[in-house]
Short mmCIF file of C-alpha atoms and ligand atoms in Angstrom, two decimals:
data_model
loop_
_atom_site.label_atom_id
_atom_site.label_comp_id
_atom_site.label_asym_id
_atom_site.label_seq_id
_atom_site.Cartn_x
_atom_site.Cartn_y
_atom_site.Cartn_z
CA MET A 1 -40.35 27.55 -56.16
CA SER A 2 -37.77 28.03 -58.88
CA GLN A 3 -38.72 27.63 -62.53
CA ILE A 4 -38.00 24.47 -64.45
CA GLU A 5 -37.48 25.04 -68.17
CA ARG A 6 -38.26 21.58 -69.59
CA PRO A 7 -39.20 19.19 -66.80
CA LYS A 8 -38.43 15.52 -67.34
CA THR A 9 -41.96 14.18 -67.89
CA ILE A 10 -42.88 10.51 -68.25
CA VAL A 11 -46.29 9.57 -69.64
CA THR A 12 -47.59 6.04 -69.05
CA ARG A 13 -50.06 5.64 -71.96
CA LYS A 14 -50.49 6.93 -75.51
CA LEU A 15 -52.26 10.31 -75.53
CA PRO A 16 -53.97 12.13 -78.43
CA SER A 17 -51.35 13.17 -81.04
CA ALA A 18 -51.90 16.92 -80.62
CA VAL A 19 -51.37 16.55 -76.86
CA GLU A 20 -48.20 14.52 -77.33
CA ALA A 21 -46.86 17.01 -79.89
CA ARG A 22 -47.41 19.94 -77.53
CA MET A 23 -45.82 18.04 -74.65
CA ALA A 24 -42.76 17.35 -76.80
CA GLU A 25 -42.48 21.10 -77.52
CA LEU A 26 -42.73 22.10 -73.89
CA PHE A 27 -41.20 19.28 -71.86
CA ASP A 28 -38.41 16.74 -71.96
CA VAL A 29 -41.02 14.06 -72.43
CA GLU A 30 -40.95 10.27 -72.66
CA LEU A 31 -44.10 9.01 -74.39
CA ASN A 32 -45.50 5.53 -74.69
CA ALA A 33 -45.76 5.17 -78.47
CA ASP A 34 -47.14 1.61 -78.57
CA ASP A 35 -49.48 2.16 -75.59
CA THR A 36 -48.52 -1.06 -73.81
CA PRO A 37 -49.47 -0.62 -70.12
CA MET A 38 -46.35 -0.31 -67.97
CA THR A 39 -45.40 -3.20 -65.72
CA GLU A 40 -44.76 -2.55 -62.02
CA ASP A 41 -41.03 -2.52 -62.69
CA GLU A 42 -41.48 -0.02 -65.50
CA LEU A 43 -43.60 2.20 -63.25
CA ARG A 44 -40.91 2.04 -60.56
CA ASP A 45 -38.26 2.95 -63.10
CA ALA A 46 -40.40 5.85 -64.37
CA VAL A 47 -41.01 7.39 -60.94
CA ALA A 48 -37.33 6.97 -60.11
CA ARG A 49 -36.40 9.18 -63.10
CA ALA A 50 -39.28 11.60 -63.73
CA GLU A 51 -39.71 15.10 -62.36
CA VAL A 52 -43.29 14.99 -63.58
CA PHE A 53 -45.18 11.74 -63.89
CA VAL A 54 -48.35 11.45 -65.99
CA PRO A 55 -50.27 8.27 -65.16
CA THR A 56 -53.88 7.43 -65.89
CA VAL A 57 -56.67 5.26 -64.53
CA THR A 58 -55.09 1.99 -65.76
CA ASP A 59 -51.94 2.47 -63.65
CA ASP A 60 -51.90 1.35 -60.04
CA ILE A 61 -49.74 4.00 -58.38
CA SER A 62 -49.52 2.34 -55.00
CA ALA A 63 -47.43 3.35 -51.99
CA ASP A 64 -45.07 0.59 -53.02
CA ILE A 65 -44.53 2.13 -56.47
CA LEU A 66 -44.11 5.60 -54.98
CA GLU A 67 -41.51 4.20 -52.58
CA ALA A 68 -39.26 3.89 -55.65
CA ALA A 69 -39.65 7.58 -56.52
CA GLY A 70 -36.61 9.76 -56.28
CA ASP A 71 -36.61 13.19 -54.61
CA GLN A 72 -36.80 14.76 -58.08
CA LEU A 73 -40.43 13.61 -58.56
CA LYS A 74 -42.53 16.56 -57.49
CA LEU A 75 -45.67 16.41 -59.61
CA ILE A 76 -48.06 13.61 -60.52
CA ALA A 77 -50.22 15.15 -63.25
CA ASN A 78 -52.93 12.54 -63.69
CA PHE A 79 -54.63 12.21 -67.08
CA GLY A 80 -58.19 11.81 -65.82
CA VAL A 81 -60.43 13.11 -63.09
CA GLY A 82 -60.56 10.04 -60.81
CA VAL A 83 -57.44 9.64 -58.65
CA ASP A 84 -58.43 6.47 -56.79
CA HIS A 85 -55.60 4.58 -58.53
CA ILE A 86 -53.03 6.82 -56.84
CA ASP A 87 -52.13 6.41 -53.18
CA LEU A 88 -52.67 10.06 -52.26
CA SER A 89 -51.39 9.70 -48.69
CA ALA A 90 -48.16 8.16 -49.92
CA ALA A 91 -47.79 10.95 -52.49
CA ARG A 92 -48.41 13.61 -49.83
CA ALA A 93 -45.99 11.97 -47.44
CA LYS A 94 -43.36 12.40 -50.15
CA ASN A 95 -44.38 16.04 -50.75
CA MET A 96 -45.62 15.34 -54.24
CA ILE A 97 -48.38 17.45 -55.74
CA VAL A 98 -51.13 15.49 -57.47
CA THR A 99 -53.32 17.12 -60.13
CA ASN A 100 -56.26 15.81 -62.17
CA THR A 101 -58.45 16.98 -65.06
CA PRO A 102 -61.85 18.01 -63.69
CA GLY A 103 -64.61 19.72 -65.65
CA VAL A 104 -63.64 18.79 -69.19
CA LEU A 105 -65.23 15.33 -69.21
CA THR A 106 -68.38 16.23 -67.31
CA GLU A 107 -70.74 16.61 -70.26
CA ASP A 108 -69.40 13.55 -72.13
CA THR A 109 -69.78 11.36 -69.06
CA ALA A 110 -73.28 12.69 -68.39
CA ASP A 111 -74.21 11.92 -72.01
CA MET A 112 -72.95 8.37 -71.57
CA VAL A 113 -75.02 7.92 -68.41
CA MET A 114 -78.12 9.18 -70.21
CA ALA A 115 -77.36 6.78 -73.08
CA LEU A 116 -77.33 3.91 -70.57
CA ILE A 117 -80.49 5.20 -68.87
CA LEU A 118 -82.20 5.00 -72.25
CA SER A 119 -80.50 1.83 -73.50
CA VAL A 120 -81.25 -0.50 -70.65
CA PRO A 121 -85.00 0.05 -69.98
CA ARG A 122 -85.67 0.37 -73.73
CA ARG A 123 -83.54 -2.70 -74.55
CA LEU A 124 -81.51 -0.95 -77.25
CA ALA A 125 -78.45 -3.18 -77.11
CA GLU A 126 -80.58 -6.33 -77.10
CA GLY A 127 -82.52 -5.09 -80.13
CA GLU A 128 -79.36 -4.20 -82.00
CA LYS A 129 -77.93 -7.68 -81.37
CA LEU A 130 -81.17 -9.26 -82.57
CA VAL A 131 -81.12 -7.34 -85.86
CA ARG A 132 -77.47 -8.12 -86.56
CA ALA A 133 -77.98 -11.79 -85.77
CA GLY A 134 -80.74 -11.91 -88.41
CA GLY A 135 -83.29 -12.78 -85.73
CA TRP A 136 -85.76 -9.91 -86.26
CA GLN A 137 -88.97 -11.07 -87.88
CA GLY A 138 -90.74 -7.73 -88.05
CA TRP A 139 -92.81 -5.47 -85.81
CA ARG A 140 -95.17 -7.07 -83.26
CA PRO A 141 -97.49 -5.38 -80.78
CA THR A 142 -95.79 -7.34 -78.00
CA GLY A 143 -92.28 -7.39 -79.44
CA MET A 144 -89.34 -6.47 -77.19
CA LEU A 145 -91.24 -4.31 -74.74
CA GLY A 146 -89.21 -2.34 -72.25
CA HIS A 147 -90.01 0.22 -69.59
CA ARG A 148 -90.91 3.87 -70.22
CA VAL A 149 -88.33 6.36 -68.98
CA ASN A 150 -90.60 9.40 -68.85
CA GLY A 151 -92.20 9.88 -65.43
CA LYS A 152 -89.77 7.66 -63.54
CA ARG A 153 -87.74 8.58 -60.45
CA LEU A 154 -83.99 8.83 -60.95
CA GLY A 155 -81.72 8.50 -57.92
CA ILE A 156 -78.27 9.99 -58.28
CA ILE A 157 -75.52 9.05 -55.85
CA GLY A 158 -72.91 11.82 -55.95
CA MET A 159 -74.14 15.25 -56.95
CA GLY A 160 -70.87 16.82 -58.07
CA ARG A 161 -70.28 18.18 -61.56
CA ILE A 162 -71.26 14.95 -63.35
CA GLY A 163 -74.27 14.23 -61.12
CA GLN A 164 -75.60 17.73 -61.75
CA ALA A 165 -75.05 17.44 -65.52
CA ILE A 166 -77.07 14.20 -65.43
CA ALA A 167 -79.81 15.91 -63.41
CA ARG A 168 -80.08 18.67 -66.04
CA ARG A 169 -80.44 16.09 -68.82
CA ALA A 170 -82.82 13.91 -66.82
CA ARG A 171 -85.39 16.68 -66.47
CA GLY A 172 -85.57 16.87 -70.27
CA PHE A 173 -86.50 13.19 -70.37
CA GLY A 174 -89.29 13.65 -67.83
CA LEU A 175 -87.48 12.00 -64.93
CA SER A 176 -87.86 13.37 -61.42
CA VAL A 177 -84.48 13.80 -59.76
CA HIS A 178 -83.56 12.49 -56.33
CA TYR A 179 -80.04 12.57 -54.96
CA HIS A 180 -77.82 11.46 -52.13
CA ASN A 181 -74.58 13.30 -51.55
CA ARG A 182 -72.20 13.82 -48.65
CA HIS A 183 -73.33 17.43 -48.53
CA ARG A 184 -76.69 18.87 -49.41
CA LEU A 185 -76.54 21.27 -52.38
CA PRO A 186 -77.41 24.93 -51.80
CA GLU A 187 -81.15 25.48 -52.01
CA ALA A 188 -80.83 27.61 -55.14
CA VAL A 189 -78.99 24.80 -56.96
CA GLU A 190 -81.54 22.23 -55.78
CA GLN A 191 -84.30 24.45 -57.12
CA THR A 192 -82.59 24.97 -60.48
CA LEU A 193 -82.12 21.21 -60.85
CA ASP A 194 -85.50 20.47 -59.30
CA ALA A 195 -83.68 17.84 -57.27
CA GLN A 196 -84.81 16.28 -54.01
CA TRP A 197 -82.14 15.52 -51.42
CA HIS A 198 -82.15 12.27 -49.43
CA ASP A 199 -80.05 12.42 -46.32
CA ASP A 200 -80.43 8.67 -45.97
CA LEU A 201 -79.21 6.63 -48.94
CA ASP A 202 -81.31 3.61 -48.00
CA ASP A 203 -84.48 5.68 -48.01
CA MET A 204 -83.70 6.93 -51.50
CA LEU A 205 -82.96 3.41 -52.79
CA ALA A 206 -86.38 2.25 -51.66
CA GLU A 207 -88.11 5.01 -53.65
CA ILE A 208 -86.46 5.17 -57.05
CA ASP A 209 -86.85 3.47 -60.43
CA ILE A 210 -83.37 4.12 -61.82
CA LEU A 211 -80.16 4.44 -59.81
CA THR A 212 -77.06 6.09 -61.21
CA ILE A 213 -73.74 6.10 -59.37
CA ASN A 214 -71.58 9.14 -59.89
CA CYS A 215 -69.52 9.59 -56.74
CA PRO A 216 -65.74 9.20 -56.44
CA TYR A 217 -64.33 5.85 -55.36
CA THR A 218 -62.77 6.03 -51.88
CA SER A 219 -62.43 3.68 -48.93
CA GLU A 220 -65.85 4.98 -47.82
CA THR A 221 -67.58 4.22 -51.13
CA HIS A 222 -66.05 0.75 -51.57
CA HIS A 223 -69.06 -1.58 -52.12
CA LEU A 224 -71.38 1.25 -51.13
CA ILE A 225 -73.95 -0.68 -53.12
CA ASP A 226 -73.66 -4.10 -51.58
CA GLU A 227 -75.98 -7.09 -51.31
CA ALA A 228 -78.06 -5.45 -48.56
CA ARG A 229 -78.55 -2.20 -50.48
CA LEU A 230 -79.30 -4.03 -53.71
CA GLY A 231 -82.00 -5.78 -51.71
CA LEU A 232 -83.68 -2.41 -51.09
CA LEU A 233 -84.26 -1.86 -54.80
CA GLY A 234 -87.54 -2.88 -56.37
CA ARG A 235 -87.92 -5.52 -59.10
CA ASP A 236 -88.37 -2.87 -61.81
CA VAL A 237 -85.30 -0.86 -60.88
CA TYR A 238 -82.33 -0.31 -63.21
CA VAL A 239 -78.79 0.34 -61.96
CA ILE A 240 -76.34 2.47 -63.95
CA ASN A 241 -72.66 2.84 -63.09
CA ALA A 242 -70.23 5.02 -65.02
CA ALA A 243 -68.15 6.06 -61.98
CA ARG A 244 -65.99 3.23 -60.64
CA GLY A 245 -66.73 -0.48 -60.60
CA GLU A 246 -65.58 -0.95 -57.01
CA ILE A 247 -68.49 1.13 -55.71
CA ILE A 248 -70.82 -1.81 -56.46
CA ASP A 249 -70.27 -5.33 -55.23
CA GLU A 250 -70.18 -6.79 -58.73
CA ALA A 251 -70.80 -10.40 -57.66
CA ALA A 252 -73.85 -9.31 -55.64
CA LEU A 253 -75.08 -7.27 -58.61
CA ALA A 254 -74.75 -10.28 -60.92
CA ALA A 255 -76.74 -12.35 -58.42
CA VAL A 256 -79.69 -9.92 -58.19
CA LEU A 257 -79.74 -9.56 -61.97
CA GLU A 258 -79.74 -13.33 -62.45
CA ASN A 259 -82.52 -13.80 -59.91
CA GLY A 260 -84.66 -11.06 -61.43
CA GLN A 261 -84.52 -9.09 -58.16
CA ILE A 262 -83.85 -5.93 -60.20
CA ALA A 263 -84.75 -5.23 -63.85
CA GLY A 264 -81.37 -4.53 -65.42
CA ALA A 265 -78.09 -2.68 -65.35
CA GLY A 266 -75.97 -0.44 -67.55
CA LEU A 267 -72.28 -0.57 -66.72
CA ASP A 268 -69.35 1.38 -68.10
CA VAL A 269 -66.94 0.46 -65.31
CA TYR A 270 -65.99 -2.77 -63.49
CA GLU A 271 -64.31 -3.93 -60.32
CA ASN A 272 -61.33 -5.50 -62.07
CA GLU A 273 -61.04 -3.79 -65.43
CA PRO A 274 -60.67 -5.00 -68.10
CA GLU A 275 -61.98 -8.24 -66.58
CA ILE A 276 -65.72 -8.54 -66.25
CA GLU A 277 -67.63 -10.76 -63.87
CA PRO A 278 -68.42 -13.69 -66.23
CA ARG A 279 -72.03 -13.97 -65.04
CA LEU A 280 -72.74 -10.45 -66.31
CA LEU A 281 -71.64 -11.42 -69.81
CA GLY A 282 -74.44 -13.92 -70.15
CA LEU A 283 -77.27 -11.59 -69.16
CA ASP A 284 -79.52 -9.88 -71.74
CA ASN A 285 -80.77 -7.25 -69.30
CA VAL A 286 -77.31 -5.76 -68.89
CA VAL A 287 -75.58 -3.29 -71.22
CA LEU A 288 -71.82 -3.49 -70.88
CA LEU A 289 -69.57 -0.72 -72.20
CA PRO A 290 -65.76 -0.57 -72.15
CA HIS A 291 -65.20 2.47 -69.87
CA LEU A 292 -66.27 4.94 -72.55
CA GLY A 293 -67.53 7.78 -70.32
CA SER A 294 -64.98 10.38 -71.40
CA ALA A 295 -64.11 8.79 -74.75
CA THR A 296 -64.59 11.70 -77.14
CA PHE A 297 -61.86 13.27 -79.27
CA GLU A 298 -62.78 16.64 -77.77
CA GLY A 299 -62.77 15.39 -74.18
CA ARG A 300 -59.48 13.53 -74.38
CA GLU A 301 -57.75 16.52 -76.00
CA ALA A 302 -59.15 18.80 -73.32
CA MET A 303 -57.91 16.38 -70.65
CA GLY A 304 -54.46 16.53 -72.25
CA ASP A 305 -54.60 20.34 -72.35
CA LYS A 306 -55.35 20.34 -68.62
CA VAL A 307 -52.43 18.03 -67.91
CA ILE A 308 -50.15 20.35 -69.89
CA ALA A 309 -51.48 23.47 -68.16
CA ASN A 310 -50.97 21.89 -64.74
CA ILE A 311 -47.38 20.93 -65.57
CA ARG A 312 -46.52 24.26 -67.20
CA ILE A 313 -47.97 26.35 -64.39
CA TRP A 314 -46.23 24.20 -61.78
CA ALA A 315 -42.94 24.39 -63.73
CA ASP A 316 -43.30 28.19 -63.80
CA GLY A 317 -43.31 28.16 -60.02
CA HIS A 318 -47.05 28.50 -59.32
CA ARG A 319 -49.63 26.24 -57.72
CA PRO A 320 -51.20 24.14 -60.50
CA PRO A 321 -54.91 24.91 -60.96
CA ASP A 322 -56.15 21.34 -60.57
CA GLN A 323 -54.24 20.30 -57.49
CA VAL A 324 -56.06 17.52 -55.68
CA LEU A 325 -56.28 18.87 -52.17
CA GLU A 326 -56.55 16.89 -48.95
CA GLY A 327 -60.16 15.95 -48.34
CA TRP A 328 -61.04 16.39 -52.03
CA VAL A 329 -62.45 12.89 -52.19
C1 DGY B 401 -61.59 9.48 -65.27
O1 DGY B 401 -61.14 10.51 -65.79
O2 DGY B 401 -61.50 9.26 -64.08
C2 DGY B 401 -62.30 8.53 -66.14
O3 DGY B 401 -62.76 7.43 -65.49
C3 DGY B 401 -61.44 8.14 -67.31
O4 DGY B 401 -62.19 8.56 -68.35
#
């Protein structure tokens, strides 16, 4: 591939200032200064003009949008690790390379999952609301009891980078680690993490106290946790999701939470972001966060650095390091 000096690069959302400044040095870049999400027409116009397109999780890059792309669009350098918002088959059919930003948000996301694992059973958000509302009347032996985390069984769905980072943290909190993954981890890794593999997801669901979802969202994981699987969880089980909302049937989750069929949930992601199933908003046993998993200054800059490296290396005529390959998800 020939080299491209300053590829025409269109970015859909505002990025950290240092990232934008570096992009402006290296590329012929169009930024989104006021951060207003692009409309479908604006996305179509962008892909029709860009050589490199930099979307993120809030953009729906459907086959229909990519249909508007000109032959000059060769690289979609996603700002983020999840690429479920991009129609990968349509991109491949048009010979576009898609890259993402793996690795740099692993620890931040795992921290956020641990925060939810602690917050929900220990009722941290509820307690905080009580104090701020002036409702706290002092310590009581029976006041705001929650469930102990130490000694419980954690079930992790998806044992990639983030799942493993959660497993490492979980051991420190005295949780035993169970996991379900498309592929069993090598024995040495299982031993290091002290993690027990469950070939059958349903078997694992019936055994655990806390479930955390950390797999990619694909057509196979759509509503992986549906009404039937929620029914396998015990009454004292907590569900945590910081992966993608669509992996859980949100309406079914609201129903089991309302009925007390499970103990609570900690959610950082939703089926129709930024909309949230209204029934969840009214429940005290649910902690709701606004998709904060990777929201650290350090993480977002590192994501930007990865986007830049992918574009630069591609523009220099090489295969970008974070190319999303067929069968990746
Ligand atoms: C990602 O990178 O996929 C996250 O969900 C955004 O932080």
